[in-house]
Amino acid sequence: MTQHPLAAADPRVGRFLVPVLITLELFSGIIQGWIVPLLGDIAGHYAVSGGAVSWVLTVGLLSSAVSVPLMVVLADRFGRQRLLVIAVVLSAGGSVLIAFAPVFPLVLLGAVIQGPVAACLPLEMALLKHFRPERANRVIGSLVGMLTIGVALGAVVGGLAMDAIGNLPVVQFLPAAVLVLYIPLVWSLVPRDQGDVTRSVDWIGATTLGIALIGIMYGLSEGPATGWTGVSVVLPLALGIVALVGFFIAETRVPTPLVDIGALKGARILPALVVGFLAAIALFGNQTPTVLYFTADPASVGYGLGGSAGLAGVVYGATALLSSLGAFLSYGIAKRIGARFAVAAGCLLIAAGVGGMVLAPSDLAAVAALGVLSAFGSGVVFGVLPGIVVERAPETDAASVSGVYNTTRTIGGALAGAFVASVLAAVVLSTGGADAAAPAVPALGAFQIIWAVFAVLNVVAALVALTLGRSDVDASASSSSAGPSADRTSPDAPLTIGATS
């Protein structure tokens, strides 16, 4: 592949590509992990219910689901580096708004603006495919690992900072300030690639997808409050479903679609998308109920551990580190037992971890152990799947296919968030004459329903993972065991997790 002229003229720029992308994923993870242990404090600061505060994560995922495919298509036209800079700018701006929002609706708006942070990973994957094709898969594993390390670090430091400082806006601004300072580094040290200016942008597709997701999310949010047969629920749900179906039909008929259905068929990644969607439901959806359960006072509500934001952050961060470990070890595990079996095993670990929470453990060690199971399983699953997607994607469609994979994950997370918000709002403790103006408190049954559904979906994901087929990793492991005469993979060869034999 011909090196881009800028990289050739100034090798120092290309030299810093990988470290800049890896540290960017670290900061992206810090931003995403920082807010998780603060959810209870956010609910108290703005006097909103547990169901309402869960929408902070949900609307962010919804924004990601719409913005990721749009941004990767814009990257194909205007260049991936330019769109990566824009994604960082929006993420930083949204983080600042979340920190200083005077009212709760502006917190949600900040989460929407922050949503393009999810576009960083597919844009980075496409940049690596373009500038470092020989190392792309190996570096992608490091990106995923650093992302989860960032999530862990953000959760730990965010919770401890809240305990130490006690001022929510100040605590939330700390990671936002770091991301703002990182903008010039991305602009100056990531090499610029040339987009295809003749490529059109599917604005109609982006609008239709946005209408579809907003309709579905709004309908799910209104269900617990107004009843599932009300017009305010049925109408937006129907509109959202019709728009979603229309979106996929229309995408097969436009010259430059937001989601290239043809490229997806050619890349043979449908099972990977299904597994990513199902596993992401527990990955993203489990954050709010677990933190609310952890910080709930058992003396007043009858369940929970009564932990502080700092302790919740430490536990969440420690389990996130196990997810990072799973991501770093995922290639070795896949090489030993096969990629499809590694993904299936990871899904079963997630199912065991969230399923065990149905028993409502009251012991910190038990909750942490279950979190370790699900976190390590998530690391393995999401450490292997991106390699499958990138390896099977054509170089010309790497950004688009990678964007579809990440969009599928975020849609799963957004739907999970809407489901969690609905259940937490619908299954509440009886006030029994208490202050009617106080926010509703979820009942234990709400958490148990959520965890049981997540566990079942991950069992289904494990079954789907078995259809991924054999990979070059499987072939490499077989040839290694065949003896010295067998072909061996060079230590510097790219990791081809996803290619079928």
Short mmCIF file of C-alpha atoms in Angstrom, two decimals:
data_model
loop_
_atom_site.label_atom_id
_atom_site.label_comp_id
_atom_site.label_asym_id
_atom_site.label_seq_id
_atom_site.Cartn_x
_atom_site.Cartn_y
_atom_site.Cartn_z
CA MET A 1 0.00 0.00 0.00
CA THR A 2 1.34 3.46 -0.91
CA GLN A 3 2.08 5.61 2.12
CA HIS A 4 0.20 8.87 2.38
CA PRO A 5 2.34 11.83 1.16
CA LEU A 6 2.16 13.65 4.49
CA ALA A 7 3.35 10.63 6.43
CA ALA A 8 6.18 10.14 3.94
CA ALA A 9 7.21 13.80 4.15
CA ASP A 10 7.15 13.94 7.92
CA PRO A 11 7.80 10.48 9.39
CA ARG A 12 7.49 11.88 12.92
CA VAL A 13 3.75 12.32 12.33
CA GLY A 14 3.23 8.71 11.32
CA ARG A 15 5.47 7.55 14.13
CA PHE A 16 3.09 8.87 16.78
CA LEU A 17 -0.09 7.45 15.20
CA VAL A 18 -0.35 4.29 17.33
CA PRO A 19 0.52 5.87 20.73
CA VAL A 20 -1.88 8.76 20.08
CA LEU A 21 -4.73 6.40 19.20
CA ILE A 22 -4.04 4.15 22.18
CA THR A 23 -3.96 7.07 24.64
CA LEU A 24 -7.08 8.54 23.03
CA GLU A 25 -8.93 5.30 23.77
CA LEU A 26 -7.64 5.51 27.34
CA PHE A 27 -9.12 9.02 27.73
CA SER A 28 -12.35 7.92 26.00
CA GLY A 29 -12.67 5.14 28.54
CA ILE A 30 -12.00 7.52 31.43
CA ILE A 31 -14.83 9.78 30.24
CA GLN A 32 -17.22 6.83 29.95
CA GLY A 33 -16.26 5.20 33.25
CA TRP A 34 -16.11 8.41 35.29
CA ILE A 35 -19.86 9.04 35.29
CA VAL A 36 -20.95 5.51 36.27
CA PRO A 37 -20.30 5.66 40.05
CA LEU A 38 -21.75 9.19 40.09
CA LEU A 39 -25.22 8.16 38.86
CA GLY A 40 -26.63 8.06 42.38
CA ASP A 41 -25.17 11.50 43.13
CA ILE A 42 -26.55 12.86 39.84
CA ALA A 43 -30.01 11.59 40.80
CA GLY A 44 -29.74 13.28 44.19
CA HIS A 45 -28.25 16.51 42.82
CA TYR A 46 -31.07 17.00 40.30
CA ALA A 47 -33.78 15.26 42.41
CA VAL A 48 -34.71 12.69 39.75
CA SER A 49 -35.62 9.00 40.08
CA GLY A 50 -33.44 5.99 39.36
CA GLY A 51 -35.38 5.34 36.18
CA ALA A 52 -34.83 8.92 35.02
CA VAL A 53 -31.10 9.00 35.75
CA SER A 54 -30.58 5.84 33.71
CA TRP A 55 -31.44 7.92 30.64
CA VAL A 56 -28.11 9.73 30.99
CA LEU A 57 -26.39 6.61 29.66
CA THR A 58 -29.26 5.69 27.33
CA VAL A 59 -29.45 8.95 25.38
CA GLY A 60 -25.67 8.89 25.02
CA LEU A 61 -25.88 5.46 23.46
CA LEU A 62 -28.75 6.61 21.27
CA SER A 63 -26.64 9.52 20.05
CA SER A 64 -23.78 7.13 19.37
CA ALA A 65 -26.05 4.79 17.43
CA VAL A 66 -27.00 7.59 15.03
CA SER A 67 -23.73 9.52 14.90
CA VAL A 68 -21.30 6.61 14.41
CA PRO A 69 -22.51 5.45 10.96
CA LEU A 70 -22.93 9.06 9.84
CA MET A 71 -19.43 10.01 10.96
CA VAL A 72 -17.74 7.04 9.30
CA VAL A 73 -19.51 7.87 6.03
CA LEU A 74 -18.39 11.48 6.38
CA ALA A 75 -14.91 10.13 7.07
CA ASP A 76 -14.96 8.27 3.76
CA ARG A 77 -15.63 11.60 2.04
CA PHE A 78 -13.64 14.14 4.05
CA GLY A 79 -10.94 11.99 5.67
CA ARG A 80 -10.84 9.90 8.81
CA GLN A 81 -8.44 12.16 10.69
CA ARG A 82 -10.73 15.19 10.30
CA LEU A 83 -13.73 13.28 11.62
CA LEU A 84 -11.69 11.87 14.49
CA VAL A 85 -10.85 15.43 15.55
CA ILE A 86 -14.54 16.39 15.31
CA ALA A 87 -15.51 13.37 17.42
CA VAL A 88 -13.03 14.42 20.13
CA VAL A 89 -14.26 18.04 20.05
CA LEU A 90 -17.91 16.97 20.43
CA SER A 91 -17.04 14.51 23.20
CA ALA A 92 -15.17 17.21 25.11
CA GLY A 93 -17.95 19.76 24.61
CA GLY A 94 -20.63 17.35 25.79
CA SER A 95 -18.55 16.45 28.84
CA VAL A 96 -18.21 20.11 29.81
CA LEU A 97 -21.97 20.63 29.46
CA ILE A 98 -22.70 17.59 31.63
CA ALA A 99 -20.41 19.00 34.32
CA PHE A 100 -22.00 22.44 34.54
CA ALA A 101 -25.61 21.79 33.48
CA PRO A 102 -27.93 23.79 35.79
CA VAL A 103 -30.91 21.48 35.13
CA PHE A 104 -31.25 17.78 34.38
CA PRO A 105 -32.47 18.14 30.75
CA LEU A 106 -29.17 19.86 29.91
CA VAL A 107 -27.33 16.87 31.36
CA LEU A 108 -29.20 14.73 28.84
CA LEU A 109 -28.31 17.20 26.08
CA GLY A 110 -24.65 16.97 27.09
CA ALA A 111 -24.87 13.18 26.87
CA VAL A 112 -26.27 13.52 23.34
CA ILE A 113 -23.43 15.83 22.28
CA GLN A 114 -20.92 13.47 23.90
CA GLY A 115 -22.31 10.48 21.94
CA PRO A 116 -19.78 10.64 19.04
CA VAL A 117 -17.10 9.44 21.45
CA ALA A 118 -18.14 5.98 20.23
CA ALA A 119 -17.07 6.93 16.69
CA CYS A 120 -13.44 7.19 17.79
CA LEU A 121 -12.86 3.43 17.75
CA PRO A 122 -14.15 2.69 14.20
CA LEU A 123 -12.33 5.76 12.87
CA GLU A 124 -9.15 4.57 14.57
CA MET A 125 -9.66 1.09 13.15
CA ALA A 126 -9.98 2.55 9.65
CA LEU A 127 -6.89 4.74 10.12
CA LEU A 128 -4.88 1.71 11.19
CA LYS A 129 -6.18 -0.26 8.22
CA HIS A 130 -4.97 2.61 5.97
CA PHE A 131 -1.63 3.55 7.55
CA ARG A 132 -0.62 0.40 9.46
CA PRO A 133 -2.30 -2.55 7.67
CA GLU A 134 0.40 -5.00 8.78
CA ARG A 135 -0.27 -4.25 12.46
CA ALA A 136 -3.96 -3.33 12.40
CA ASN A 137 -5.46 -6.34 14.18
CA ARG A 138 -2.75 -6.46 16.82
CA VAL A 139 -3.10 -2.76 17.64
CA ILE A 140 -6.91 -3.01 17.71
CA GLY A 141 -6.62 -5.48 20.58
CA SER A 142 -4.54 -2.90 22.43
CA LEU A 143 -7.11 -0.19 21.68
CA VAL A 144 -9.89 -2.29 23.20
CA GLY A 145 -7.71 -3.10 26.19
CA MET A 146 -6.81 0.54 26.81
CA LEU A 147 -10.46 1.52 26.48
CA THR A 148 -11.42 -0.85 29.28
CA ILE A 149 -8.45 0.28 31.39
CA GLY A 150 -9.70 3.82 30.95
CA VAL A 151 -13.20 2.81 32.01
CA ALA A 152 -11.75 1.17 35.13
CA LEU A 153 -9.51 4.12 35.93
CA GLY A 154 -12.33 6.59 35.36
CA ALA A 155 -14.72 4.69 37.59
CA VAL A 156 -12.22 4.39 40.45
CA VAL A 157 -10.93 7.97 40.34
CA GLY A 158 -14.39 9.44 39.66
CA GLY A 159 -15.93 7.76 42.68
CA LEU A 160 -13.01 8.58 44.97
CA ALA A 161 -12.96 12.17 43.73
CA MET A 162 -16.64 12.52 44.59
CA ASP A 163 -16.02 11.21 48.11
CA ALA A 164 -13.05 13.56 48.57
CA ILE A 165 -14.35 16.74 46.88
CA GLY A 166 -18.10 16.38 47.29
CA ASN A 167 -18.85 18.91 44.54
CA LEU A 168 -20.51 17.17 41.58
CA PRO A 169 -19.81 19.83 38.87
CA VAL A 170 -16.13 20.07 39.82
CA VAL A 171 -15.71 16.30 39.88
CA GLN A 172 -17.38 15.89 36.48
CA PHE A 173 -15.28 18.66 34.92
CA LEU A 174 -11.94 16.99 35.73
CA PRO A 175 -12.00 14.38 32.89
CA ALA A 176 -13.64 16.87 30.52
CA ALA A 177 -10.68 19.23 30.95
CA VAL A 178 -8.23 16.45 30.03
CA LEU A 179 -10.15 15.65 26.85
CA VAL A 180 -10.22 19.32 25.86
CA LEU A 181 -6.42 19.50 26.20
CA TYR A 182 -6.08 16.38 24.03
CA ILE A 183 -7.77 17.96 20.96
CA PRO A 184 -4.61 19.63 19.58
CA LEU A 185 -2.64 16.40 19.95
CA VAL A 186 -5.09 14.50 17.77
CA TRP A 187 -5.12 17.34 15.25
CA SER A 188 -1.32 17.57 14.94
CA LEU A 189 -0.06 14.00 15.47
CA VAL A 190 -2.58 11.82 13.62
CA PRO A 191 -1.67 11.75 9.90
CA ARG A 192 -4.27 13.16 7.53
CA ASP A 193 -5.79 10.87 4.92
CA GLN A 194 -7.54 12.00 1.77
CA GLY A 195 -11.24 11.26 1.56
CA ASP A 196 -13.23 10.68 -1.60
CA VAL A 197 -14.86 14.05 -2.34
CA THR A 198 -17.08 12.44 -4.98
CA ARG A 199 -18.76 10.29 -2.37
CA SER A 200 -22.21 11.51 -1.39
CA VAL A 201 -23.57 11.47 2.15
CA ASP A 202 -26.79 9.60 2.94
CA TRP A 203 -28.48 12.34 4.95
CA ILE A 204 -31.90 10.77 4.38
CA GLY A 205 -30.64 7.50 5.83
CA ALA A 206 -29.20 9.25 8.87
CA THR A 207 -32.48 11.12 9.45
CA THR A 208 -34.55 7.96 9.04
CA LEU A 209 -32.33 6.02 11.45
CA GLY A 210 -32.59 8.86 13.98
CA ILE A 211 -36.39 8.90 13.71
CA ALA A 212 -36.50 5.13 14.12
CA LEU A 213 -34.36 5.05 17.25
CA ILE A 214 -35.98 8.10 18.86
CA GLY A 215 -39.45 6.67 18.23
CA ILE A 216 -38.56 3.32 19.76
CA MET A 217 -36.79 4.90 22.74
CA TYR A 218 -39.58 7.37 23.43
CA GLY A 219 -42.23 4.66 23.27
CA LEU A 220 -40.29 2.50 25.70
CA SER A 221 -39.80 5.43 28.07
CA GLU A 222 -43.51 6.32 28.11
CA GLY A 223 -44.75 2.76 28.64
CA PRO A 224 -44.35 2.55 32.44
CA ALA A 225 -45.90 6.00 33.00
CA THR A 226 -48.90 5.95 30.64
CA GLY A 227 -49.52 2.26 30.00
CA TRP A 228 -48.32 0.13 27.10
CA THR A 229 -51.56 0.45 25.13
CA GLY A 230 -51.68 4.26 25.17
CA VAL A 231 -51.36 6.33 22.01
CA SER A 232 -48.20 8.02 23.32
CA VAL A 233 -46.57 4.58 23.47
CA VAL A 234 -48.00 2.66 20.52
CA LEU A 235 -47.68 5.48 17.99
CA PRO A 236 -43.97 6.29 18.48
CA LEU A 237 -43.12 2.59 18.73
CA ALA A 238 -44.95 1.86 15.47
CA LEU A 239 -43.36 4.88 13.79
CA GLY A 240 -39.93 3.82 14.98
CA ILE A 241 -40.31 0.24 13.78
CA VAL A 242 -41.66 1.32 10.38
CA ALA A 243 -38.83 3.83 10.00
CA LEU A 244 -36.25 1.18 10.94
CA VAL A 245 -37.60 -1.27 8.37
CA GLY A 246 -37.74 1.50 5.77
CA PHE A 247 -34.18 2.48 6.60
CA PHE A 248 -32.79 -0.98 5.84
CA ILE A 249 -34.84 -1.26 2.64
CA ALA A 250 -33.70 2.17 1.45
CA GLU A 251 -30.05 1.44 2.23
CA THR A 252 -30.02 -1.23 -0.50
CA ARG A 253 -31.05 1.32 -3.13
CA VAL A 254 -28.83 4.37 -2.59
CA PRO A 255 -25.39 4.65 -4.23
CA THR A 256 -23.50 5.53 -1.03
CA PRO A 257 -25.58 4.16 1.87
CA LEU A 258 -25.12 4.99 5.50
CA VAL A 259 -25.01 1.23 6.11
CA ASP A 260 -23.63 -0.72 3.16
CA ILE A 261 -25.78 -3.85 3.23
CA GLY A 262 -23.89 -5.31 0.29
CA ALA A 263 -20.54 -4.90 2.03
CA LEU A 264 -21.95 -6.56 5.13
CA LYS A 265 -23.14 -9.55 3.12
CA GLY A 266 -19.78 -9.82 1.39
CA ALA A 267 -17.90 -9.57 4.66
CA ARG A 268 -19.88 -12.44 6.27
CA ILE A 269 -20.10 -10.73 9.64
CA LEU A 270 -23.81 -11.13 10.45
CA PRO A 271 -23.18 -13.61 13.32
CA ALA A 272 -20.57 -11.24 14.76
CA LEU A 273 -23.06 -8.37 14.63
CA VAL A 274 -25.75 -10.44 16.38
CA VAL A 275 -23.35 -11.54 19.12
CA GLY A 276 -22.09 -7.97 19.58
CA PHE A 277 -25.67 -6.69 19.81
CA LEU A 278 -26.76 -9.25 22.42
CA ALA A 279 -23.60 -9.06 24.54
CA ALA A 280 -23.69 -5.25 24.48
CA ILE A 281 -27.15 -5.31 26.05
CA ALA A 282 -25.68 -6.61 29.29
CA LEU A 283 -22.43 -4.66 28.96
CA PHE A 284 -24.14 -1.27 28.74
CA GLY A 285 -27.48 -2.01 30.36
CA ASN A 286 -26.04 -3.48 33.54
CA GLN A 287 -24.19 -0.33 34.62
CA THR A 288 -27.08 1.66 36.08
CA PRO A 289 -28.88 -1.15 37.96
CA THR A 290 -25.63 -2.47 39.43
CA VAL A 291 -24.55 0.96 40.72
CA LEU A 292 -28.03 1.73 42.10
CA TYR A 293 -28.15 -1.68 43.80
CA PHE A 294 -24.65 -1.23 45.18
CA THR A 295 -25.38 2.20 46.67
CA ALA A 296 -28.91 1.36 47.92
CA ASP A 297 -29.35 1.45 51.71
CA PRO A 298 -30.67 -1.96 52.86
CA ALA A 299 -32.02 -0.43 56.07
CA SER A 300 -34.44 1.77 54.13
CA VAL A 301 -35.26 -0.20 50.96
CA GLY A 302 -34.55 -3.79 52.02
CA TYR A 303 -31.80 -4.55 49.50
CA GLY A 304 -28.40 -3.32 48.38
CA LEU A 305 -24.98 -2.91 49.96
CA GLY A 306 -25.14 0.69 51.16
CA GLY A 307 -21.84 1.53 49.48
CA SER A 308 -20.53 5.03 48.77
CA ALA A 309 -19.74 6.42 45.32
CA GLY A 310 -16.05 5.90 46.02
CA LEU A 311 -16.46 2.25 46.95
CA ALA A 312 -18.75 1.69 43.97
CA GLY A 313 -16.10 3.22 41.72
CA VAL A 314 -13.36 1.00 43.17
CA VAL A 315 -15.40 -2.17 42.68
CA TYR A 316 -16.57 -1.16 39.22
CA GLY A 317 -13.03 -0.15 38.25
CA ALA A 318 -11.55 -3.41 39.53
CA THR A 319 -14.02 -5.46 37.52
CA ALA A 320 -13.38 -3.27 34.46
CA LEU A 321 -9.69 -4.12 34.78
CA LEU A 322 -10.69 -7.75 34.51
CA SER A 323 -12.48 -6.83 31.31
CA SER A 324 -9.24 -5.27 30.08
CA LEU A 325 -7.36 -8.41 31.01
CA GLY A 326 -9.88 -10.45 29.05
CA ALA A 327 -9.37 -8.19 26.02
CA PHE A 328 -5.58 -8.48 26.20
CA LEU A 329 -5.76 -12.27 26.58
CA SER A 330 -8.51 -12.73 24.00
CA TYR A 331 -6.19 -13.49 21.09
CA GLY A 332 -4.30 -16.13 23.05
CA ILE A 333 -7.55 -17.71 24.21
CA ALA A 334 -8.93 -17.67 20.66
CA LYS A 335 -5.75 -19.23 19.32
CA ARG A 336 -5.90 -21.99 21.91
CA ILE A 337 -9.58 -22.99 21.73
CA GLY A 338 -10.75 -21.31 18.52
CA ALA A 339 -12.28 -17.88 17.97
CA ARG A 340 -15.92 -19.02 17.99
CA PHE A 341 -15.47 -21.06 21.18
CA ALA A 342 -13.68 -18.15 22.86
CA VAL A 343 -16.57 -15.82 22.06
CA ALA A 344 -19.14 -18.41 23.19
CA ALA A 345 -17.27 -18.98 26.46
CA GLY A 346 -17.12 -15.23 27.06
CA CYS A 347 -20.88 -14.92 26.56
CA LEU A 348 -21.50 -17.72 29.06
CA LEU A 349 -19.29 -15.97 31.62
CA ILE A 350 -21.37 -12.81 31.17
CA ALA A 351 -24.55 -14.86 31.62
CA ALA A 352 -23.19 -16.42 34.81
CA GLY A 353 -22.14 -13.06 36.23
CA VAL A 354 -25.39 -11.18 35.64
CA GLY A 355 -27.51 -14.26 36.31
CA GLY A 356 -25.96 -14.66 39.74
CA MET A 357 -27.13 -11.18 40.66
CA VAL A 358 -30.72 -12.41 40.45
CA LEU A 359 -30.10 -13.99 43.87
CA ALA A 360 -29.63 -10.44 45.26
CA PRO A 361 -26.37 -11.09 47.14
CA SER A 362 -25.85 -8.87 50.17
CA ASP A 363 -22.13 -9.57 50.47
CA LEU A 364 -19.57 -7.29 48.79
CA ALA A 365 -17.27 -10.19 47.90
CA ALA A 366 -20.09 -12.05 46.14
CA VAL A 367 -21.11 -9.01 44.09
CA ALA A 368 -17.48 -8.35 43.15
CA ALA A 369 -16.93 -11.99 42.14
CA LEU A 370 -20.00 -11.95 39.88
CA GLY A 371 -18.78 -8.68 38.39
CA VAL A 372 -15.40 -10.30 37.67
CA LEU A 373 -17.07 -13.14 35.74
CA SER A 374 -19.14 -10.86 33.54
CA ALA A 375 -16.33 -8.33 33.06
CA PHE A 376 -13.74 -10.89 31.99
CA GLY A 377 -16.27 -12.49 29.65
CA SER A 378 -17.04 -9.10 28.09
CA GLY A 379 -13.34 -8.47 27.56
CA VAL A 380 -12.91 -11.74 25.71
CA VAL A 381 -16.01 -11.24 23.56
CA PHE A 382 -15.24 -7.66 22.58
CA GLY A 383 -11.54 -8.39 22.20
CA VAL A 384 -12.17 -11.06 19.55
CA LEU A 385 -15.16 -9.63 17.64
CA PRO A 386 -13.47 -6.45 16.29
CA GLY A 387 -10.71 -8.57 14.78
CA ILE A 388 -13.30 -10.67 13.01
CA VAL A 389 -15.02 -7.58 11.64
CA VAL A 390 -11.87 -5.81 10.46
CA GLU A 391 -10.34 -8.91 8.92
CA ARG A 392 -13.44 -9.68 6.88
CA ALA A 393 -14.06 -6.09 5.81
CA PRO A 394 -12.67 -4.90 2.45
CA GLU A 395 -10.08 -2.13 2.88
CA THR A 396 -12.27 0.32 0.97
CA ASP A 397 -15.19 -0.30 3.33
CA ALA A 398 -13.25 -0.80 6.57
CA ALA A 399 -14.61 2.35 8.20
CA SER A 400 -18.19 1.65 7.15
CA VAL A 401 -18.19 -1.99 8.25
CA SER A 402 -16.42 -1.15 11.51
CA GLY A 403 -18.94 1.62 12.07
CA VAL A 404 -21.84 -0.78 11.55
CA TYR A 405 -20.35 -3.13 14.14
CA ASN A 406 -19.99 -0.35 16.70
CA THR A 407 -23.43 1.01 15.84
CA THR A 408 -24.94 -2.43 16.39
CA ARG A 409 -23.33 -2.52 19.82
CA THR A 410 -24.56 0.94 20.75
CA ILE A 411 -28.08 0.21 19.52
CA GLY A 412 -28.07 -2.85 21.77
CA GLY A 413 -26.88 -0.71 24.65
CA ALA A 414 -29.44 2.00 23.94
CA LEU A 415 -32.30 -0.50 23.83
CA ALA A 416 -30.99 -2.03 27.04
CA GLY A 417 -30.96 1.39 28.66
CA ALA A 418 -34.55 2.03 27.62
CA PHE A 419 -35.53 -1.41 28.94
CA VAL A 420 -33.76 -0.76 32.24
CA ALA A 421 -35.36 2.66 32.63
CA SER A 422 -38.80 1.20 31.92
CA VAL A 423 -38.45 -1.65 34.42
CA LEU A 424 -36.96 0.57 37.15
CA ALA A 425 -39.82 3.01 36.68
CA ALA A 426 -42.55 0.35 36.52
CA VAL A 427 -41.54 -1.93 39.41
CA VAL A 428 -41.22 0.38 42.42
CA LEU A 429 -41.58 0.19 46.16
CA SER A 430 -44.92 1.17 47.63
CA THR A 431 -44.67 4.62 49.16
CA GLY A 432 -47.07 3.66 51.92
CA GLY A 433 -47.97 7.26 52.74
CA ALA A 434 -44.48 8.65 52.27
CA ASP A 435 -43.82 11.96 50.59
CA ALA A 436 -45.57 11.73 47.23
CA ALA A 437 -43.17 14.26 45.73
CA ALA A 438 -40.13 12.10 46.44
CA PRO A 439 -38.63 10.20 43.47
CA ALA A 440 -39.90 6.63 43.10
CA VAL A 441 -37.57 3.93 44.44
CA PRO A 442 -37.17 0.75 42.36
CA ALA A 443 -38.15 -2.50 44.04
CA LEU A 444 -35.79 -5.48 44.24
CA GLY A 445 -37.91 -7.30 41.67
CA ALA A 446 -37.01 -4.67 39.06
CA PHE A 447 -33.32 -5.50 39.36
CA GLN A 448 -33.99 -9.24 39.28
CA ILE A 449 -36.05 -8.97 36.09
CA ILE A 450 -33.29 -6.96 34.39
CA TRP A 451 -30.51 -9.36 35.35
CA ALA A 452 -32.50 -12.45 34.38
CA VAL A 453 -33.23 -11.05 30.90
CA PHE A 454 -29.57 -10.12 30.38
CA ALA A 455 -28.44 -13.61 31.38
CA VAL A 456 -30.82 -15.32 28.95
CA LEU A 457 -29.78 -13.07 26.06
CA ASN A 458 -26.13 -13.92 26.61
CA VAL A 459 -26.87 -17.63 26.54
CA VAL A 460 -28.50 -17.02 23.14
CA ALA A 461 -25.40 -15.03 22.11
CA ALA A 462 -23.19 -17.99 23.02
CA LEU A 463 -25.22 -20.24 20.72
CA VAL A 464 -24.98 -17.72 17.87
CA ALA A 465 -21.22 -17.44 18.41
CA LEU A 466 -20.83 -21.10 17.48
CA THR A 467 -21.92 -20.20 13.93
CA LEU A 468 -18.99 -17.79 13.41
CA GLY A 469 -17.05 -20.53 11.63
CA ARG A 470 -13.38 -21.43 11.73
CA SER A 471 -10.76 -18.72 11.57
CA ASP A 472 -7.13 -18.33 10.61
CA VAL A 473 -6.38 -18.42 14.33
CA ASP A 474 -7.80 -21.95 14.43
CA ALA A 475 -5.75 -22.91 11.39
CA SER A 476 -2.63 -21.36 12.93
CA ALA A 477 -3.12 -23.33 16.14
CA SER A 478 -3.60 -26.55 14.16
CA SER A 479 -0.50 -25.97 12.06
CA SER A 480 1.58 -25.20 15.16
CA SER A 481 0.60 -28.50 16.72
CA ALA A 482 1.42 -30.34 13.49
CA GLY A 483 5.17 -29.92 13.98
CA PRO A 484 8.09 -27.98 12.53
CA SER A 485 7.18 -28.74 8.95
CA ALA A 486 3.84 -26.95 9.23
CA ASP A 487 3.47 -23.33 8.18
CA ARG A 488 3.84 -20.98 11.08
CA THR A 489 2.59 -17.46 11.56
CA SER A 490 5.31 -14.85 11.85
CA PRO A 491 5.33 -13.03 15.20
CA ASP A 492 4.92 -9.81 13.25
CA ALA A 493 2.07 -11.08 11.09
CA PRO A 494 -1.35 -9.47 11.50
CA LEU A 495 -3.85 -11.21 13.74
CA THR A 496 -6.44 -12.68 11.41
CA ILE A 497 -9.05 -13.71 13.92
CA GLY A 498 -12.01 -13.49 11.63
CA ALA A 499 -11.11 -14.95 8.24
CA THR A 500 -12.78 -18.23 7.48
CA SER A 501 -10.73 -21.20 6.38
#
